[in-house]
Amino acid sequence: MAASNRDKPRLEGLEAKWDAKWEASGIYHFAAGKPRHEVFSIDTPPPTVSGSLHVGHVFSYTHTDTIARYRRMSGMEVFYPMGWDDNGLPTERRVQNYYGVRCDPSLPYDHTFKIPADAGNATRRKQLAVSRPNFIELCQLLAAQDEKVFEGLFRRLGLSVDWTRTYETINDDSRLVGQLAFLDNLAAGHAYQVEAPSLWDVTFQTAVAQAELEDREVPGAYHRLRFSIVGPDWVRSDSALTGVCTDTRSADAHEIWIDTTRPELVPACVALVAHPDDDRYRSYFGRARAITPVFGVEVPILAHELADPDKGTGIAMVCTFGDTTDVTWWRELDLEARTVIGRDGRFVLEAPDWIAAADGRAAYARLAGLGVRSARSAIVEIFAESADMHGKPRPITHPVKFFEKGDKPLEIVGSRQWYIRNGGRDAELGAALIKRGSEIDWVPSYMQTRYRSWIEGLNGDWLISRQRFFGVPIPLWYPLDADGEPIHGQPIVPSADELPIDPCTDVPVGYDESQRGEPDGFVADPDVMDTWATSSLTPQIACGWRRDAELYASTFPMDVRPQGHDIIRTWLFSTVVRAHFDADTVPWRVAAISGWILDPDRKKMSKSKGNALVPTELLERYGADAVRYWAASGRPGTDTAFDEGQMKIGRRLAIKLLNASKFAGGFATLDESTNANDSVTLNATTHSVSISPWLITATTDKSMLARLADLIDAATEAFEAYDYARALERIEAFFWWFTDNYMELVKPRAYGEFGPDRAASAVQGLRLALSNIQRLFAPFLPFVAEEVWSWCNDGSIHVEAWPTPAPLRHVAGDIGADVCEVAAEALSAVRRTKSEARCRLRTPVPRAKFSGPSHRLSLLSSVIEDVKAAGVIESVEMLADVNDLTNITVDARLEPPDTQPVSKTNQPTSGADPSPT
RNA sequence: GGGCGUUUAGCUCAGUUGGUCAGAGCACCUCCCUUACAAGGAGGGAGUCGGGGGUUCGAAUCCCUCAACGCCCACCA
């Protein structure tokens, strides 16, 4: 280490310097072959690389890194891989925008395809149609670029990831694992396909799963519509009419009014439903039938518990399908399916055959081809013309289900989809999965509640098939019958050694390509799996499941899954499901849940709100250690306010560590200086400076070490509980006490005021303490800790042993932590007296009187030499004061300062008597 | 509608089984260029611990209740 670097230690440049050295030395590489109990394996969250970098990445990944570094120093072989989530819709969408293309699966692969010249800046209105294989290539290309950006940030942040162990959720390995696991699930009956109504995003033209839904409050309106009543069995009952529609005063009782927010779905109406106990409608059930307005379709009037008598008129129109309740009614009441909205979200062009009346068909013609919103306007006009709508639509705001990534309300359409069982239709499986949750240690513990309540609220199995392109393909083909129709019940399953496959380009054994799509030939399952179907296998992907038995045995089940609380229902839950099926175990022992970053308004920071900050700017401004300090002060699971002030404090802390280390290393001890005359600076070329604990003889030094030992216990205990924030808080508090009090107390002695032996004790005490303090800070401030460590040691601090208290207690012997605390308190009292007298701290004190309880005074007397020297006190008097049970107070007689204090208002304010007379 | 969390100084937050628990840092004010550190250092003022009840010798801490904020979930016609 060049001495010049130590003259004025700086933080600038440390990140590039040490990142390069860590990369070169490979200290974070996982050494395979260790037994499971010596390995600490981390299921790192693969960031969505198509998203933008934001401070949230810095925040939660730092938490994990502190844990990883702690475990590494504690002697564990840390398995800390990094995945990139490039699979799925976000990448597709980014590729579309970035290159100005869209995927057209009907096109053949274009070998001559060239990347559009305006990539990154594509503003063409008309997107270029490209084949599915070309589109996937673009996805992979762009994802690879994006991954570099993320890796750059994470390296800059100092994550101790093993960068030789990265994976992409779309790479061959992930596809292999995803397809193997799927085929396992299929063979075991955990995966199945069914033709059923499912939630459908009309923009992305894909089915979506329950876990991907979110409710949004949107404006809507109630429309009160008239249905006529017919039926040979129906006997009119006046009582039955009471309240049916109090505000229409209809003289004709042969009608029912319903309120709906989806009037455009009247052509898809299949029934009216009211509560079985509702006296207003009871007489209709099973006897009368209703005629839909305008369209003239006859539908039954039925009873069902889910109908809410207090909503609208108490009777609901069942359509196929307006919402999930419609699906329930459709299924439980065994109703027909009358679909009018196609997969593109538009009304089908052909008038449905169940609408027989000419008026009805004419009315439908006005809806054909329209989107939902336009159709709603159109039908309101139609009903207004026919006088089947009472009054005007009554505006309301109501929650509507959206795909979390979409911006149009979801529709429900019937389609054939693949599902994996997740307990949503099987109480026994649900209970087993809830029990798995109890086998995991949750940090913080209350997060388990979210997991449990999500499972308890499931209303169906996990829909995994997506009608998209950039994902892991469902690895199946279907035989075609003589008419060219697929036989879905007899899928053609590839063998494991064929995987991964893309059935759209690969051909099943026993067929050849010419038979694709031909009668008696085969056809590919065109779908890909949902991105969570791959992400749910991150432990299997990272740990080498079915590919590397040794790695798998030493890393799985993993130790910890760090993640945000917003994806407990998706990533966490689905991972538990897969491990339950694949390995009959939980995937990890601990789930460490991070909170979110809130901006100063206590809103979640997000790009859409325009308040997200670019993390690279923060790293530039404050340095990685400072940003990590801020991140690590956010407690597990707790949402944390974005606070640049904390980064400033972190920066100051890092600088303090530099300077304190420089001071401690800047002395030559007796044994070292014998050959170097009276040199007082550490030989700049000497590495591996020895620490000689046996030279520590002074009570102050021993007591400080006892206090440090207590700190190590506290920090270790906090880390074992995954509470990095508590560990940091304790370490930091000790360190400031150490610099402000201990270092000031021993400074005169270290400079030799009491002779070489006493100096050696101080210097060795400083060195031993700093050696421990540097290691305690290493998980939080890896760059500055490595820098200061390198001044006196060979090798990286990050593979040094985590401090243990026993050696320090051995040195301390029977001296307790309380001695130096009393000394610090006495010194502080002296300083206060001087400060209140507006004197310099170097002002000599001719006589100081310390008063306090006798047991504390006796502790003080054992270290009074250091207190006198640090306080520049010439003589001391001690007065036991039984009234003052706790505190040391000082009555110092101060001489006139060498120079007059700057302030003119030289007024003592309390306690001390600074009068110079 | 159900559930989870939060509420302590102007700000950001500690406060572990009830008893040195009224704390830290920032900000503010005063002083100090001191041989690790002026991007420093030494001091100081500042809070009805969200409100109300209760248990206890004693409550920021335990119980009940209310309120505000945030989040999760819910069948939203």
PDB file of C-alpha atoms in Angstrom, chain A residues 24 51 120 163 172 195 231 238 269 320 353 519-520 528 564 656 672 837 872 895 916:
ATOM      1  CA  ALA A  24      -9.851 -11.338 -10.604  1.00  0.00           C
ATOM      2  CA  GLY A  51     -37.834  -3.036 -16.642  1.00  0.00           C
ATOM      3  CA  GLY A 120     -33.978   1.899 -29.799  1.00  0.00           C
ATOM      4  CA  TRP A 163     -21.048 -13.914 -11.501  1.00  0.00           C
ATOM      5  CA  ASP A 172     -31.904 -23.708 -22.512  1.00  0.00           C
ATOM      6  CA  GLU A 195     -61.846 -26.080 -21.937  1.00  0.00           C
ATOM      7  CA  GLY A 231     -94.574 -18.805 -18.781  1.00  0.00           C
ATOM      8  CA  ASP A 238     -99.439  -9.064  -6.446  1.00  0.00           C
ATOM      9  CA  CYS A 269     -77.797 -13.226 -21.262  1.00  0.00           C
ATOM     10  CA  THR A 320     -71.562 -15.449 -20.495  1.00  0.00           C
ATOM     11  CA  ASP A 353     -78.194 -18.072 -33.813  1.00  0.00           C
ATOM     12  CA  PRO A 519     -55.138 -34.955 -41.268  1.00  0.00           C
ATOM     13  CA  ASP A 520     -53.766 -37.911 -39.295  1.00  0.00           C
ATOM     14  CA  VAL A 528     -46.077 -20.961 -23.829  1.00  0.00           C
ATOM     15  CA  GLY A 564     -40.696  -8.371  -1.909  1.00  0.00           C
ATOM     16  CA  LYS A 656     -14.807   7.896   9.485  1.00  0.00           C
ATOM     17  CA  GLU A 672       8.220  -2.999  15.305  1.00  0.00           C
ATOM     18  CA  ALA A 837     -17.418  27.718  29.612  1.00  0.00           C
ATOM     19  CA  VAL A 872      -5.878  17.794  30.181  1.00  0.00           C
ATOM     20  CA  GLU A 895      -7.614  28.541  34.205  1.00  0.00           C
ATOM     21  CA  PRO A 916     -10.671  32.101  36.678  1.00  0.00           C
TER      22      PRO A 916
END
